[in-house]
Short mmCIF file of C-alpha atoms in Angstrom, two decimals:
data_model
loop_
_atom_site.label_atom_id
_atom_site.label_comp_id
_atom_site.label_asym_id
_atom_site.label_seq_id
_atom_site.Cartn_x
_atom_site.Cartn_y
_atom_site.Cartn_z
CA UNK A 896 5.41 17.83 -8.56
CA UNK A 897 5.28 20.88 -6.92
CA UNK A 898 8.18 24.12 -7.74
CA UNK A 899 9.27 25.86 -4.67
CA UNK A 900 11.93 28.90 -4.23
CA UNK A 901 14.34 26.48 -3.52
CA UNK A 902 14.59 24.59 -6.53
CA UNK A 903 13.01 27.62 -8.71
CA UNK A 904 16.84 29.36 -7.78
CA UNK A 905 18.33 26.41 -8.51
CA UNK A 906 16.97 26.16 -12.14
CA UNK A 907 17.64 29.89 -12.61
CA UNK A 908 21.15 29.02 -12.10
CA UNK A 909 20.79 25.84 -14.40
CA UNK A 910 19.19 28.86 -17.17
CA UNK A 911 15.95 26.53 -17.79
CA UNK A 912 13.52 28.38 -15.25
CA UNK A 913 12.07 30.90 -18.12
CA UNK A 914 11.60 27.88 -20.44
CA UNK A 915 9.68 25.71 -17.71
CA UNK A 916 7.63 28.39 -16.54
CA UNK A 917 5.15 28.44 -19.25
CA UNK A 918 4.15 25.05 -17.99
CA UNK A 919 3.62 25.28 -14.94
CA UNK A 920 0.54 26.81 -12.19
CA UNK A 921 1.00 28.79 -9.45
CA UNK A 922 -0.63 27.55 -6.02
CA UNK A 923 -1.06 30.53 -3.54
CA UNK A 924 -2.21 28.31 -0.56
CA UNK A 925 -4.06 24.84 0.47
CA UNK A 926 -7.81 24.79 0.60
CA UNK A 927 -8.80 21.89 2.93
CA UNK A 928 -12.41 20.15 2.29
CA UNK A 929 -13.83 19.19 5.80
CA UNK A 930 -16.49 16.38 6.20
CA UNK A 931 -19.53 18.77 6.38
CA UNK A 932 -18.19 20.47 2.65
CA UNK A 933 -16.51 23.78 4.40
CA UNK A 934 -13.41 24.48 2.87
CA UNK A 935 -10.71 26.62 5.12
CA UNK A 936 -8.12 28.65 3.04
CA UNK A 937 -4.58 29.16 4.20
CA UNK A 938 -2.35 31.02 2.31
CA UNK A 939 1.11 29.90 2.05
CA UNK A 940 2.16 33.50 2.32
CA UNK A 941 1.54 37.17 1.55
CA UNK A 942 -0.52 36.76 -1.51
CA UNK A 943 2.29 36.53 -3.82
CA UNK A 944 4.20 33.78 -3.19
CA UNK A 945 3.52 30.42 -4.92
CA UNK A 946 4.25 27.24 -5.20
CA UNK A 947 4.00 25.78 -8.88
CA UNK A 948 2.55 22.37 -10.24
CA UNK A 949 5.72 20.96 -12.80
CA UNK A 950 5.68 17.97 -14.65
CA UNK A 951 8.33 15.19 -14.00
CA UNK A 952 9.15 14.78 -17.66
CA UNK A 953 9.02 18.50 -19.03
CA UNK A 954 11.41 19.28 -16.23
CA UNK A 955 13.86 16.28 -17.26
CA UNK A 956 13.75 17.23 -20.64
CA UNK A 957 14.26 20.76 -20.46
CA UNK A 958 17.26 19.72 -18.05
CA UNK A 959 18.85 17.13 -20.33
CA UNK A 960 18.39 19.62 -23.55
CA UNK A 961 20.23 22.20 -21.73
CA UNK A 962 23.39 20.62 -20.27
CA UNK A 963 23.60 19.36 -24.14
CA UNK A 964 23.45 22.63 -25.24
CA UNK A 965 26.13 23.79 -23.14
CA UNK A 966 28.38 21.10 -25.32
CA UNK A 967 29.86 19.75 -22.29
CA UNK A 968 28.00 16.68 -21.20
CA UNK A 969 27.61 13.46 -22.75
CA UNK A 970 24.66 11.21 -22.39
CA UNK A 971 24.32 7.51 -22.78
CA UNK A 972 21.28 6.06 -21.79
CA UNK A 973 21.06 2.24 -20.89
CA UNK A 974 24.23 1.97 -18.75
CA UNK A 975 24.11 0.25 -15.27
CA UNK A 976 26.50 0.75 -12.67
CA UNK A 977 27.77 -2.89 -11.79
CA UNK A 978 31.11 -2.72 -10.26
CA UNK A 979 33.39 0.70 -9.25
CA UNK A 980 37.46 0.15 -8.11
CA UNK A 981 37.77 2.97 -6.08
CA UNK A 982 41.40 2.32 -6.24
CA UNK A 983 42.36 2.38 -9.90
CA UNK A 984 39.74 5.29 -10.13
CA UNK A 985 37.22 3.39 -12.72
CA UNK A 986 33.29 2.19 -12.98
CA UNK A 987 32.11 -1.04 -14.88
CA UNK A 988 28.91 -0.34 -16.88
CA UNK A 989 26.81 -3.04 -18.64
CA UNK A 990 24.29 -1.66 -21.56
CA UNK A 991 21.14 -3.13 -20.35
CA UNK A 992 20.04 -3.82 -24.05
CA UNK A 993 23.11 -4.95 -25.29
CA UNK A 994 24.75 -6.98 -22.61
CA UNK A 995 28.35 -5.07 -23.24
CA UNK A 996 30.40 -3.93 -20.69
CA UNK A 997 32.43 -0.99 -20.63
CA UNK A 998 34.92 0.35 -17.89
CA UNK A 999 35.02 4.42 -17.93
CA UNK A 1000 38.22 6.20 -15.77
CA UNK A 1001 37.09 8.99 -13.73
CA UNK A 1002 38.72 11.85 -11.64
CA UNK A 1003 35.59 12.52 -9.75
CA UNK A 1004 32.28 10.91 -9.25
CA UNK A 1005 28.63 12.27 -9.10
CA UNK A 1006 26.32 9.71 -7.88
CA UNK A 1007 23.04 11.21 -9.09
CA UNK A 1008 21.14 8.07 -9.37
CA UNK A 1009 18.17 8.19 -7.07
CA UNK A 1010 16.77 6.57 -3.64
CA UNK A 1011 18.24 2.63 -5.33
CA UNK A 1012 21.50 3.97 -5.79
CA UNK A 1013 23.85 1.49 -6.78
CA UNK A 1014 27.02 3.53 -6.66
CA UNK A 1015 25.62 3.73 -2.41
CA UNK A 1016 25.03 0.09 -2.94
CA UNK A 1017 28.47 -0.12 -4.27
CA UNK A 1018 30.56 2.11 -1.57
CA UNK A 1019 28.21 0.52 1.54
CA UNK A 1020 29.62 -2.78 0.23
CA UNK A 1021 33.03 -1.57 1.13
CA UNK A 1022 32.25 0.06 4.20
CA UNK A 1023 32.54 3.01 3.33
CA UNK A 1024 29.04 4.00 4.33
CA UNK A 1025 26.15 2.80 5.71
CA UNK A 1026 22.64 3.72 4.93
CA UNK A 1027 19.02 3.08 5.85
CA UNK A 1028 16.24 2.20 3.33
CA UNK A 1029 12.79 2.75 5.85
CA UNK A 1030 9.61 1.56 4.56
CA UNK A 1031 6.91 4.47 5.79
CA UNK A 1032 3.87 3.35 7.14
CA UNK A 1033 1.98 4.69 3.77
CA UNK A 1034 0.60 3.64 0.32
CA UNK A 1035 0.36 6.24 -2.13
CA UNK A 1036 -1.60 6.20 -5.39
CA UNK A 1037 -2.37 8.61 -8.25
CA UNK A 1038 -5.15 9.84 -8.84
CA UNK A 1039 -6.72 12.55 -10.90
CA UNK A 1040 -9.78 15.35 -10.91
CA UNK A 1041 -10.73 15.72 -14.33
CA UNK A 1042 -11.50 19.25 -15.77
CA UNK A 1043 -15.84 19.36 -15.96
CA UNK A 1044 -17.88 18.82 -18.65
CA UNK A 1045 -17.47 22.15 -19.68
CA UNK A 1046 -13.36 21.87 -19.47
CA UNK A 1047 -12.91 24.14 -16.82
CA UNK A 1048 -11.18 23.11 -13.31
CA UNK A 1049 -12.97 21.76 -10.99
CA UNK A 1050 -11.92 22.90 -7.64
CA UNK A 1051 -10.22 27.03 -7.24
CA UNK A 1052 -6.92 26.46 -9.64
CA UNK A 1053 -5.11 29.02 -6.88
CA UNK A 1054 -4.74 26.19 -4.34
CA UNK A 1055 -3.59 22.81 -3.12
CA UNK A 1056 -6.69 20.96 -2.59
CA UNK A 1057 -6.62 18.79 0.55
CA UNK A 1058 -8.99 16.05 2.20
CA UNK A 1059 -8.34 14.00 4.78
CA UNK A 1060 -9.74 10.96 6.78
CA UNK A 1061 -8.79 9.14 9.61
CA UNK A 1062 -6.39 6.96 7.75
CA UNK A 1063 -5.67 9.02 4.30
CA UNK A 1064 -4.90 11.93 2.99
CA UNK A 1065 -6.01 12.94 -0.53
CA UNK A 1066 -3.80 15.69 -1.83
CA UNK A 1067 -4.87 17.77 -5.36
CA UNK A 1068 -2.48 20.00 -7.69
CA UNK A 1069 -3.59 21.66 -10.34
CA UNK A 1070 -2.52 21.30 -13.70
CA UNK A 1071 -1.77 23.17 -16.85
CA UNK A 1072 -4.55 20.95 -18.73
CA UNK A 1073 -7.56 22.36 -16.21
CA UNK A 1074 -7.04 18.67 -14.38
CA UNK A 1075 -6.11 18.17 -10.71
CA UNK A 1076 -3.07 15.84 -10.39
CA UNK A 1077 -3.28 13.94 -7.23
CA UNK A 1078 -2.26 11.82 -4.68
CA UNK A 1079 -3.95 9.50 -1.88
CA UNK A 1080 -1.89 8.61 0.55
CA UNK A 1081 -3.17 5.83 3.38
CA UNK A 1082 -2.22 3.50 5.84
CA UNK A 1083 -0.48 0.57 5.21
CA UNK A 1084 -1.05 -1.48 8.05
CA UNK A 1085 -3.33 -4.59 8.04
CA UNK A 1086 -6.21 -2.66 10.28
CA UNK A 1087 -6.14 0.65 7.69
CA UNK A 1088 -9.86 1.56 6.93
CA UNK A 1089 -8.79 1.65 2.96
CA UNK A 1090 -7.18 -1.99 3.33
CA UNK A 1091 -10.28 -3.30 4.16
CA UNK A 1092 -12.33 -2.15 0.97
CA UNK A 1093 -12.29 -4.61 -0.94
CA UNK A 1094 -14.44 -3.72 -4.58
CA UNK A 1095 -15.99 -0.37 -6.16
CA UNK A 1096 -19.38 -0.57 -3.91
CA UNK A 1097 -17.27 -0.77 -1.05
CA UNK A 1098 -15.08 2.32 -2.33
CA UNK A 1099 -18.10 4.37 -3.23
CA UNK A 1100 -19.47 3.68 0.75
CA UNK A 1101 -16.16 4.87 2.12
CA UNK A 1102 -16.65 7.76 0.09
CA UNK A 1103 -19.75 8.70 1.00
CA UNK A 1104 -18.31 8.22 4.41
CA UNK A 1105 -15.39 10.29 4.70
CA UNK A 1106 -15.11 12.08 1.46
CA UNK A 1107 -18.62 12.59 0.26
CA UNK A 1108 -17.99 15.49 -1.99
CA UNK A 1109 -15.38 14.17 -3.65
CA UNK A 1110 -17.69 11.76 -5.45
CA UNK A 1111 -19.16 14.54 -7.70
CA UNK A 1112 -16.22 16.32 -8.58
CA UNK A 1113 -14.15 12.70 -9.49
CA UNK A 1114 -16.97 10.31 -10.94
CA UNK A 1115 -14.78 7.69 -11.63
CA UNK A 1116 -12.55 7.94 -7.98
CA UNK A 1117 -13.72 4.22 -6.89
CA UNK A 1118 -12.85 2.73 -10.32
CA UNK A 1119 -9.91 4.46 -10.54
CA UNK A 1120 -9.13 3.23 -6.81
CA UNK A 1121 -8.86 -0.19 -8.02
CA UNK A 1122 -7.23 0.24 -11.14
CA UNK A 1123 -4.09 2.68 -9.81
CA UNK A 1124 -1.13 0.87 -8.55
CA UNK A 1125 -0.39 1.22 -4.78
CA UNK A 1126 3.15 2.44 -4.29
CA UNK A 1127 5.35 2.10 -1.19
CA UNK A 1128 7.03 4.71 0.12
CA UNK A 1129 10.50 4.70 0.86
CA UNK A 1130 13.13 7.23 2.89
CA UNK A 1131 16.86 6.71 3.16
CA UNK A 1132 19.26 8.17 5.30
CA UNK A 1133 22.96 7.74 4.88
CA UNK A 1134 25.72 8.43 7.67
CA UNK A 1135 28.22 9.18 4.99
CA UNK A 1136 28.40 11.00 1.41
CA UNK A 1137 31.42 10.81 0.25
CA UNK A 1138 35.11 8.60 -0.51
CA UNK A 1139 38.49 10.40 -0.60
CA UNK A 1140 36.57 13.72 -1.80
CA UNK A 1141 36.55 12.15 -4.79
CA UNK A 1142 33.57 10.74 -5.28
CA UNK A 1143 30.10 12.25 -3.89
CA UNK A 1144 26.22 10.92 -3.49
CA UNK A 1145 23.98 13.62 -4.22
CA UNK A 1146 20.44 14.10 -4.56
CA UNK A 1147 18.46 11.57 -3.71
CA UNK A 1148 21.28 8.70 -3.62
CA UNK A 1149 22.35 10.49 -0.24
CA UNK A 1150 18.76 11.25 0.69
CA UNK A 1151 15.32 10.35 -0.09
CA UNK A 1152 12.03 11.82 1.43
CA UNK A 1153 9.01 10.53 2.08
CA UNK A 1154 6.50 13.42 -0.30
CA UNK A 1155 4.68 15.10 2.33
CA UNK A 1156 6.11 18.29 2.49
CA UNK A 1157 6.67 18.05 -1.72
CA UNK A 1158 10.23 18.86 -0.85
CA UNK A 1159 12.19 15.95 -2.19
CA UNK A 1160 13.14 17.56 -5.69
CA UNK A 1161 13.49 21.18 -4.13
CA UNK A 1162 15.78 19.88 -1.80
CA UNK A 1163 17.98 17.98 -4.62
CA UNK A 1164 17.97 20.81 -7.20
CA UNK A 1165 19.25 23.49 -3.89
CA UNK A 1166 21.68 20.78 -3.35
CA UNK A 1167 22.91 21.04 -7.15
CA UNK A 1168 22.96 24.93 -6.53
CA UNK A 1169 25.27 24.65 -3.68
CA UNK A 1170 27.77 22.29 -4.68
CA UNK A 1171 27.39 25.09 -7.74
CA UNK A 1172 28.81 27.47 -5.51
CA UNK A 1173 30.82 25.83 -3.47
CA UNK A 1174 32.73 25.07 -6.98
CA UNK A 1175 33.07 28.51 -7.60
CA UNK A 1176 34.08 29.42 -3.83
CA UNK A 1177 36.97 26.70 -4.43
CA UNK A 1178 37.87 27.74 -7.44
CA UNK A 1179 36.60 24.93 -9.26
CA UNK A 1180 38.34 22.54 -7.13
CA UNK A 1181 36.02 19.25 -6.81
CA UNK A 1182 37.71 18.08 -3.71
CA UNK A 1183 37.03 20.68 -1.91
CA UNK A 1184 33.39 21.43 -2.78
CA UNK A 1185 32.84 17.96 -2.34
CA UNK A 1186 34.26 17.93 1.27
CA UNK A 1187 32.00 21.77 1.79
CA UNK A 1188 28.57 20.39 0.82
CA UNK A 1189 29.27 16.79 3.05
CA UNK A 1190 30.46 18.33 6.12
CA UNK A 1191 27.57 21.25 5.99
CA UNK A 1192 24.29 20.01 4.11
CA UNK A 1193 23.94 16.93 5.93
CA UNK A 1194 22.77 18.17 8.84
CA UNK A 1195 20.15 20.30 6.66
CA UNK A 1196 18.76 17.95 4.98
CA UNK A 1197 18.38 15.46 8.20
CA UNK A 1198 16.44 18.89 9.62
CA UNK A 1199 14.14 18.23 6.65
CA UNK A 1200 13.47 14.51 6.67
CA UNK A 1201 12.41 14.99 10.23
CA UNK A 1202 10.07 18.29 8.73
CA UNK A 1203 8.53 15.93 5.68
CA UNK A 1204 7.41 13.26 8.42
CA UNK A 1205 5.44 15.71 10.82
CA UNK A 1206 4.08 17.58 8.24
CA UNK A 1207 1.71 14.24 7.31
CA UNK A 1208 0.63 15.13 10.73
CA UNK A 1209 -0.58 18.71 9.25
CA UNK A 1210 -1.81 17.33 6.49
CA UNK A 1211 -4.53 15.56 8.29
CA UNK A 1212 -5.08 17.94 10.43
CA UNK A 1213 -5.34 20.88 8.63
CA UNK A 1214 -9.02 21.35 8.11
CA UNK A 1215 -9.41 21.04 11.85
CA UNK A 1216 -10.92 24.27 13.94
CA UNK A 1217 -7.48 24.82 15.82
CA UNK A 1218 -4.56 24.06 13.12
CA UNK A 1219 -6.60 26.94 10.81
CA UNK A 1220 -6.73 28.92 13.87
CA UNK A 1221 -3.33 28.27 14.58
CA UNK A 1222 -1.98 28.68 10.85
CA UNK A 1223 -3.98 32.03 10.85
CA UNK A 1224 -2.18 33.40 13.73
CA UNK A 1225 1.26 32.88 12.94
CA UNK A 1226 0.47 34.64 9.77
CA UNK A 1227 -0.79 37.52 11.29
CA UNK A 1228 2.22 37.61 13.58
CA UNK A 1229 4.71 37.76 10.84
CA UNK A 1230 2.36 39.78 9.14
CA UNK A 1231 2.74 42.41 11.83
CA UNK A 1232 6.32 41.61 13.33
CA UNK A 1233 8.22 40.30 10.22
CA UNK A 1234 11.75 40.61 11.83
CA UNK A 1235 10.48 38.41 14.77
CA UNK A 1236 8.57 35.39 13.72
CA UNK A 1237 8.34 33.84 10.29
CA UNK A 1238 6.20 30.43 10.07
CA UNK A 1239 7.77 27.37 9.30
CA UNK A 1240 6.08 26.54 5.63
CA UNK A 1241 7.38 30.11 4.67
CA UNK A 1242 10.86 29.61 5.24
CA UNK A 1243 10.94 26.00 4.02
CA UNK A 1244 9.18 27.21 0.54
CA UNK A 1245 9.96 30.41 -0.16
CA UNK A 1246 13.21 31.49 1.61
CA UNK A 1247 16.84 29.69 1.81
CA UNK A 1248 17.39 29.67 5.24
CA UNK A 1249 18.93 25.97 6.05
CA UNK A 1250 16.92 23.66 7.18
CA UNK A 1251 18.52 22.76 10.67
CA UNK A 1252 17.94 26.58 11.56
CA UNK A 1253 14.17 26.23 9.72
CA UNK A 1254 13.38 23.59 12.73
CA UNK A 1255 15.09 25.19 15.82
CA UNK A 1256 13.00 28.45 14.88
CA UNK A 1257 9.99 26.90 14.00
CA UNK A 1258 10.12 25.15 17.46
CA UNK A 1259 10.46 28.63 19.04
CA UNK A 1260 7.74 29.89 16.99
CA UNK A 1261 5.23 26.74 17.72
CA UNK A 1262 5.52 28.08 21.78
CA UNK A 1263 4.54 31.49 20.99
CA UNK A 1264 1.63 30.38 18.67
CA UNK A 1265 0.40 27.96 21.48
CA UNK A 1266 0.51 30.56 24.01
CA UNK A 1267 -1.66 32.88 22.07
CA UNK A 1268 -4.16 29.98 21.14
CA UNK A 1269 -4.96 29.20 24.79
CA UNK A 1270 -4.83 32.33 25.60
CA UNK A 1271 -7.75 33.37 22.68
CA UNK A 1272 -9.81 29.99 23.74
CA UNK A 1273 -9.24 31.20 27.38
CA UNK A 1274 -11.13 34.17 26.48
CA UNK A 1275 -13.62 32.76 24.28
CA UNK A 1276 -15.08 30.32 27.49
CA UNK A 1277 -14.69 33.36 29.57
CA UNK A 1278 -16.64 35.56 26.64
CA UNK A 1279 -19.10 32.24 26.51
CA UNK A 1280 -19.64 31.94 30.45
CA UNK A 1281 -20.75 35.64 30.27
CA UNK A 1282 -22.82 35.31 27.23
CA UNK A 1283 -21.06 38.01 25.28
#
């Protein structure tokens, strides 16, 4: 997964940050392979700011270990949510090994647990919200680029690695081991170029189709094709958070994201920061951080759902002539007017502006950058018809 400012803050806060950074690699920028083997570099930001490549279950541990530390929190593993009276203020658990059932009283509820919530199963059954589950129109599968025979990366460790085909995208992080953890997203509908290919040979052609120099740098890419599970991807949206401010979806219970923009566990670990302060605004009052973050985060995090699903769009095209063109001008432009214009992958990375305000500039910016593009083709044909 990839480590933004967002959630780097947020794990500051948490005190594991120094602990998990030893693990991790920094990505400066995306390097995106076109068709004929030229690679375009665009840098996230100045230089120094990074992205970094985490893994799932270093970050889990290192969270679990310290909120036992802290002597505070209680784990026990193997309990499912089955039934919550909202009423008499207590949740029904059954061990999933055991088969017993246990009722636990609350004061306040944290519904932490991810995009097939059943707490939001639970309060939507008593109309208390509603939510949408969407299907996206996308596959994933992981993949891998293994370090080379001499165990050294394969591909520039400073960057995202990114190919893309009329129907895919193949996305490349590295890793701490000199390995490239990846990800191939494509089409899921019936008429998808990948859906057709139906056995190695036929992988290897598409290959030397659309990604030919992929081939040498992951041997085993067609094999691994058919042995990788496909995944579906999933986004839910609810129109409510909350019950009598006592009880709170967070995370990705209240929202899950498609992973285009690799925003998903930012955006859950900044929400953790600012129900964080919000608790300390209120005093430690859980009522009335819980009301805070659902009447002002919900509108951010719509802002970013909305972000994760055009930046596919990017994705794709990003080792195109004009997007580089484009992506290099903006930069310049905040480069040389800072206070006026700051691109859109800048703010949602490496700054905490909220993301409802991240949008309605980034809109504002988009005009100005398509001005200036026609504006420098306009001169190139007129530079062309003169043969300068």
């Amino acid at each position: 997964m990839s480590l933004s400012t967002r959630g780097r803050l947020a794990l500051q806060k948490a005190g594991i940050l120094l602990r998990l950074a030893p693990t991790t690699m920094p990505k400066y920028g995306r390097a995106t392979h076109a068709i004929d083997g030229s690679i375009k570099y665009q840098m996230y930001g100045d230089g120094s700011q990074y992205l970094s490549t985490v893994n799932r279950k270093t970050v889990n541990s290192l969270l679990i270990a310290g909120a036992q530390e802290t002597g505070m929190v209680r784990f026990h593993f193997e309990e499912k949510l089955t039934a919550a009276d909202l009423e008499a203020k207590k949740l029904t658990f059954v061990n999933t090994q055991s088969g017993q059932e246990s009722v636990q009283e609350y004061t306040h509820v944290l519904g932490t647990d991810g995009a097939n919530s059943n707490l939001r199963s639970l309060l939507c059954e008593r109309d208390i919200l509603d939510y949408q589950r969407t299907k996206m129109n996308h596959f994933f599968k992981e993949m891998a680029i293994p370090p080379t025979d001499e165990g050294e990366f394969a591909l520039n460790p400073e960057y995202v690695h990114i190919w893309s085909t009329p129907d895919a995208v193949f996305v490349a992080l590295p890793n701490i081991d000199k390995s490239f953890v990846s990800t191939l997203f494509y089409s899921n509908k019936e008429d998808g170029i990948l859906n057709k290919v139906v056995d190695v040979e036929g992988m290897r052609q598409y290959l030397d189709t659309y990604l030919p120099h992929l081939s040498s740098i992951s041997p085993k890419f067609a094999e691994d094709f058919f042995s990788n599970p496909a995944s579906d991807i999933y986004e839910v949206k609810c129109n409510n958070w909350k019950y009598k401010n006592e009880v709170m979806l967070i995370g990705d219970s209240a929202h899950a994201f498609a992973p285009f923009y690799a925003m998903g566990m930012n955006t859950c670990f900044e929400d953790c920061q600012l129900f964080i302060e919000s608790l300390e605004r209120y005093s430690f009052n859980f009522g009335n951080a819980i009301e805070d973050v659902c009447k002002n985060r919900k509108k951010d995090v719509d802002a970013m759902q909305f972000l994760t699903n055009r930046n596919y769009f990017n994705l794709q095209f990003s080792s195109k002539e004009g997007f580089d063109i484009k992506w290099k001008i903006e930069r310049k432009l905040w480069n040389k007017y800072p206070d006026v214009l700051m691109p859109e992958y800048l703010m949602v990375a490496f700054t905490q502006i909220p993301f409802a305000e991240v949008v309605a500039i980034a809109e504002r910016n988009k005009a100005i950058v398509e001005e200036l593009y026609e504006r420098y083709q306009s001169l190139l044909r007129t530079n062309n018809r003169q043969g300068i």
